[in-house]
Amino acid sequence: MDCIFCKIIAGQIPSHKVYEDDQVLAFLDINPVNHGHTLVIPKSHVGDIEEATGEQLSSLALAIKKVGRSIKEGLGVEGYNVTENNGSVAGQIIPHLHFHVIPRQAGDGLKLWPPRGNYQGTEAEDILQKIKIN
């Protein structure tokens, strides 16, 4: 087992556990972008969101909700971001599905999104035809 998250789940690597149930583990990120930055992972090894079952995703979503609420109440922050990177090109470093719950406060200086663009001419319709789910 070379997966660092699987080693954390197995207790081979220590972590600061925020939440745990039969399906999910949440722990503080060791390189937080803001204090309280928490990772929420499935206990079974799942590479990315496309490999996850509906049951796993439901368990993760419920855990994210609990962790987010606890972060807001415990740290007194105004909100939080939930992010997940799928594939190395998207920034996924550990090949084990994980969601980042990142506490946010007005003026914290954290920028998660670059400046946005817009569609020109028929670009939106062209893209829609390529990705629309029927």
XYZ file of N, CA and C in Angstrom:
402
model
N 0.849 -1.181 0.000
C 0.000 0.000 0.000
C 0.891 1.240 0.000
N 0.977 1.928 -1.128
C 1.808 3.118 -1.244
C 1.030 4.417 -1.089
N -0.281 4.331 -1.002
C -1.113 5.526 -0.915
C -1.006 6.134 0.486
N -0.566 7.380 0.548
C -0.404 8.043 1.843
C -1.730 8.154 2.593
N -2.833 8.377 1.875
C -4.128 8.477 2.547
C -4.564 7.123 3.090
N -4.283 6.042 2.364
C -4.604 4.705 2.874
C -3.789 4.406 4.134
N -2.548 4.895 4.178
C -1.715 4.717 5.370
C -2.267 5.518 6.548
N -2.795 6.693 6.289
C -3.432 7.487 7.347
C -4.663 6.755 7.864
N -5.485 6.227 6.962
C -6.686 5.477 7.355
C -6.309 4.272 8.207
N -5.225 3.578 7.825
C -4.777 2.380 8.545
C -4.073 2.712 9.858
N -3.838 3.989 10.133
C -3.171 4.387 11.364
C -1.658 4.278 11.295
N -1.109 4.058 10.109
C 0.341 3.944 9.946
C 1.020 5.309 9.916
N 0.259 6.334 9.592
C 0.748 7.715 9.600
C -0.225 8.519 10.462
N 0.286 9.289 11.421
C -0.621 10.060 12.279
C -1.302 11.198 11.517
N -2.464 11.577 12.017
C -3.194 12.711 11.447
C -3.981 13.389 12.557
N -4.445 14.577 12.275
C -5.313 15.302 13.199
C -6.741 15.115 12.707
N -7.412 14.102 13.253
C -8.752 13.737 12.795
C -9.790 14.757 13.237
N -10.550 15.221 12.271
C -11.639 16.159 12.514
C -12.957 15.404 12.625
N -13.103 14.350 11.810
C -14.351 13.569 11.762
C -14.032 12.186 11.213
N -14.779 11.193 11.719
C -14.623 9.834 11.206
C -15.915 9.065 11.398
N -16.274 8.283 10.378
C -17.358 7.320 10.494
C -16.932 6.057 9.744
N -17.848 5.149 9.475
C -17.490 3.886 8.823
C -16.971 4.068 7.401
N -17.403 5.113 6.709
C -17.083 5.301 5.293
C -16.066 6.409 5.006
N -15.948 7.358 5.933
C -15.240 8.611 5.643
C -14.289 8.984 6.774
N -13.189 9.622 6.399
C -12.266 10.206 7.363
C -11.995 11.647 6.939
N -11.997 12.555 7.899
C -11.653 13.955 7.647
C -10.532 14.342 8.607
N -9.508 14.995 8.076
C -8.358 15.368 8.897
C -7.758 16.667 8.371
N -7.021 17.351 9.242
C -6.398 18.614 8.851
C -5.339 18.383 7.780
N -5.341 19.220 6.756
C -4.320 19.181 5.712
C -2.998 19.610 6.340
N -1.912 18.890 6.035
C -0.617 19.242 6.633
C -0.001 20.490 5.999
N -0.514 20.897 4.853
C -0.068 22.124 4.191
C -1.282 23.010 3.915
N -1.886 23.558 4.969
C -3.151 24.284 4.791
C -2.984 25.607 4.050
N -3.977 25.928 3.229
C -3.986 27.251 2.595
C -4.607 28.286 3.534
N -5.409 27.836 4.480
C -5.944 28.640 5.585
C -6.027 27.719 6.800
N -5.900 28.269 8.005
C -6.010 27.445 9.210
C -7.377 26.769 9.251
N -7.380 25.464 9.506
C -8.610 24.692 9.531
C -8.872 23.947 8.231
N -8.047 24.166 7.207
C -8.156 23.471 5.917
C -8.176 21.964 6.195
N -9.270 21.331 5.816
C -9.513 19.925 6.139
C -9.709 19.115 4.865
N -9.186 17.889 4.865
C -9.393 16.954 3.764
C -10.439 15.934 4.179
N -11.361 15.628 3.286
C -12.406 14.631 3.527
C -12.219 13.546 2.477
N -11.995 12.291 2.937
C -11.663 11.195 2.025
C -12.520 9.966 2.307
N -12.752 9.140 1.269
C -13.401 7.856 1.520
C -12.385 6.910 2.158
N -12.841 6.027 3.036
C -11.932 5.086 3.677
C -11.473 3.980 2.733
N -12.263 3.676 1.728
C -11.811 2.706 0.732
C -11.060 3.468 -0.353
N -10.041 2.837 -0.925
C -9.235 3.528 -1.927
C -10.034 3.716 -3.210
N -10.237 4.970 -3.559
C -10.915 5.371 -4.792
C -10.018 6.430 -5.418
N -9.614 6.224 -6.663
C -8.665 7.131 -7.297
C -9.185 8.533 -7.520
N -10.417 8.636 -8.017
C -10.983 9.955 -8.285
C -12.504 9.872 -8.276
N -13.148 10.984 -8.512
C -14.603 11.062 -8.375
C -15.325 10.141 -9.361
N -14.733 9.902 -10.521
C -15.366 9.031 -11.510
C -15.397 7.570 -11.076
N -14.486 7.172 -10.195
C -14.443 5.798 -9.692
C -15.371 5.587 -8.495
N -15.822 6.650 -7.887
C -16.622 6.555 -6.663
C -18.037 6.076 -6.960
N -18.583 5.312 -6.027
C -19.973 4.871 -6.137
C -20.889 5.977 -5.619
N -22.160 5.852 -5.925
C -23.137 6.803 -5.407
C -23.164 6.809 -3.891
N -23.047 5.634 -3.289
C -23.041 5.537 -1.825
C -21.830 6.269 -1.243
N -20.667 6.092 -1.856
C -19.470 6.782 -1.372
C -19.623 8.294 -1.496
N -20.153 8.738 -2.619
C -20.334 10.179 -2.815
C -21.345 10.758 -1.835
N -22.401 10.007 -1.548
C -23.386 10.468 -0.558
C -22.748 10.597 0.818
N -21.960 9.596 1.210
C -21.280 9.636 2.508
C -20.311 10.808 2.583
N -19.588 11.038 1.495
C -18.647 12.158 1.458
C -19.372 13.494 1.563
N -20.479 13.637 0.830
C -21.230 14.900 0.862
C -21.757 15.197 2.261
N -22.274 14.183 2.936
C -22.779 14.388 4.300
C -21.648 14.763 5.250
N -20.493 14.120 5.086
C -19.343 14.438 5.937
C -18.843 15.857 5.664
N -18.807 16.252 4.397
C -18.380 17.610 4.044
C -19.296 18.636 4.704
N -20.588 18.370 4.698
C -21.549 19.274 5.338
C -21.260 19.396 6.835
N -21.007 18.264 7.504
C -20.698 18.282 8.941
C -19.397 19.029 9.214
N -18.375 18.740 8.426
C -17.076 19.387 8.615
C -17.191 20.894 8.365
N -17.885 21.278 7.306
C -18.070 22.699 7.010
C -18.756 23.439 8.139
N -19.811 22.834 8.660
C -20.538 23.454 9.773
C -19.630 23.578 10.997
N -18.856 22.529 11.279
C -17.960 22.547 12.431
C -16.868 23.612 12.275
N -16.359 23.758 11.059
C -15.353 24.792 10.785
C -15.942 26.181 11.018
N -17.141 26.422 10.494
C -17.771 27.738 10.679
C -17.992 28.036 12.157
N -18.545 27.070 12.877
C -18.847 27.288 14.292
C -17.583 27.351 15.136
N -16.653 26.428 14.903
C -15.455 26.339 15.731
C -14.460 27.460 15.506
N -14.321 27.883 14.261
C -13.338 28.919 13.939
C -13.953 30.302 13.778
N -15.272 30.355 13.772
C -15.946 31.638 13.630
C -15.749 32.273 12.263
N -15.556 31.436 11.236
C -15.380 31.970 9.884
C -16.737 32.180 9.225
N -16.730 32.966 8.161
C -17.976 33.328 7.488
C -18.435 32.292 6.468
N -17.514 31.487 5.970
C -17.863 30.497 4.956
C -16.697 29.572 4.693
N -16.834 28.764 3.655
C -15.769 27.835 3.281
C -15.945 27.429 1.826
N -14.825 27.054 1.212
C -14.847 26.500 -0.135
C -14.734 24.990 -0.041
N -15.376 24.295 -0.960
C -15.220 22.853 -1.115
C -14.674 22.637 -2.519
N -13.492 22.023 -2.610
C -12.891 21.764 -3.916
C -12.430 20.320 -4.014
N -12.326 19.844 -5.258
C -11.835 18.490 -5.531
C -11.150 18.537 -6.881
N -9.941 18.016 -6.945
C -9.177 18.011 -8.190
C -9.199 16.605 -8.782
N -9.508 16.507 -10.063
C -9.617 15.218 -10.744
C -8.514 15.094 -11.787
N -7.484 14.328 -11.483
C -6.367 14.135 -12.399
C -5.233 15.105 -12.133
N -4.025 14.675 -12.476
C -2.845 15.488 -12.180
C -2.872 16.838 -12.896
N -3.400 16.885 -14.115
C -3.460 18.149 -14.848
C -4.367 19.160 -14.140
N -5.298 18.664 -13.325
C -6.209 19.530 -12.571
C -5.678 19.832 -11.173
N -4.486 19.312 -10.854
C -3.888 19.593 -9.558
C -4.012 18.488 -8.534
N -4.529 17.306 -8.930
C -4.628 16.197 -7.981
C -3.230 15.628 -7.758
N -2.734 15.742 -6.538
C -1.388 15.281 -6.201
C -1.424 13.857 -5.657
N -2.377 13.567 -4.795
C -2.538 12.231 -4.210
C -3.626 11.510 -4.995
N -3.329 10.339 -5.581
C -4.339 9.632 -6.372
C -5.333 8.851 -5.506
N -5.948 9.535 -4.571
C -6.998 9.002 -3.705
C -8.008 10.141 -3.595
N -9.247 9.882 -3.975
C -10.278 10.915 -3.962
C -10.263 11.685 -2.644
N -10.245 12.998 -2.730
C -10.307 13.825 -1.525
C -10.891 15.191 -1.859
N -11.636 15.688 -0.903
C -12.241 17.008 -1.004
C -11.557 17.925 -0.004
N -11.275 19.141 -0.436
C -10.704 20.162 0.434
C -11.847 21.016 0.968
N -11.901 21.191 2.276
C -12.846 22.115 2.898
C -11.972 23.235 3.472
N -12.067 24.408 2.856
C -11.145 25.504 3.156
C -11.895 26.662 3.805
N -11.604 26.941 5.086
C -12.260 28.056 5.773
C -11.959 29.382 5.081
N -12.962 30.265 5.060
C -12.809 31.568 4.418
C -13.308 32.679 5.327
N -12.608 33.782 5.255
C -12.948 34.984 6.001
C -12.784 36.167 5.049
N -13.604 37.152 5.156
C -13.471 38.345 4.315
C -12.056 38.903 4.451
N -11.444 39.219 3.321
C -10.115 39.813 3.337
C -8.978 38.847 3.583
N -9.223 37.526 3.499
C -8.147 36.567 3.771
C -7.121 36.492 2.641
N -7.422 37.095 1.502
C -6.461 37.163 0.407
C -6.347 35.913 -0.444
N -7.067 34.869 -0.107
C -6.994 33.621 -0.867
C -7.757 33.763 -2.175
N -7.103 33.465 -3.275
C -7.719 33.537 -4.604
C -7.786 32.124 -5.182
N -8.991 31.599 -5.326
C -9.152 30.254 -5.869
C -9.446 30.244 -7.357
N -9.888 31.353 -7.903
C -10.272 31.405 -9.311
C -9.510 32.507 -10.023
N -9.008 32.203 -11.219
C -8.403 33.271 -12.021
C -9.504 34.165 -12.574
N -9.140 35.299 -13.167
C -10.170 36.134 -13.804
C -10.946 35.316 -14.840
N -12.234 35.545 -14.908
C -13.082 34.761 -15.800
C -13.196 35.395 -17.175
N -13.405 34.533 -18.159
C -13.621 34.976 -19.527
C -15.093 34.857 -19.871
N -15.390 34.823 -21.168
C -16.764 34.613 -21.609
C -16.741 33.932 -22.971
N -17.887 33.421 -23.379
C -18.004 32.766 -24.678
C -18.238 33.802 -25.765
N -17.690 33.540 -26.929
C -17.858 34.421 -28.082
C -18.705 33.714 -29.136
N -19.577 34.443 -29.773
C -20.368 33.900 -30.876
C -21.113 32.633 -30.503
N -20.813 31.549 -31.210
C -21.510 30.267 -30.991
C -20.723 29.320 -30.091
N -19.675 29.799 -29.432
C -18.843 28.920 -28.602
C -19.649 28.172 -27.546
N -20.548 28.849 -26.856
C -21.332 28.197 -25.802
C -22.157 27.059 -26.384
N -22.821 27.290 -27.491
C -23.635 26.246 -28.130
C -22.757 25.094 -28.622
N -21.588 25.392 -29.168
C -20.663 24.356 -29.640
C -20.184 23.483 -28.483
N -19.838 24.104 -27.380
C -19.395 23.367 -26.188
C -20.550 22.531 -25.648
N -21.721 23.128 -25.555
C -22.896 22.419 -25.051
C -23.128 21.135 -25.831
N -23.034 21.180 -27.133
C -23.273 19.995 -27.959
C -22.250 18.895 -27.680
N -21.065 19.258 -27.228
C -20.016 18.278 -26.934
C -20.163 17.649 -25.556
N -20.764 18.361 -24.610
C -20.791 17.854 -23.230
C -22.181 17.582 -22.685
N -23.228 17.918 -23.406
C -24.594 17.750 -22.908
C -24.889 16.279 -22.642
N -25.498 16.029 -21.502
C -25.871 14.671 -21.100
C -27.319 14.445 -21.478
N -27.559 13.429 -22.285
C -28.928 13.128 -22.740
C -29.555 12.023 -21.921
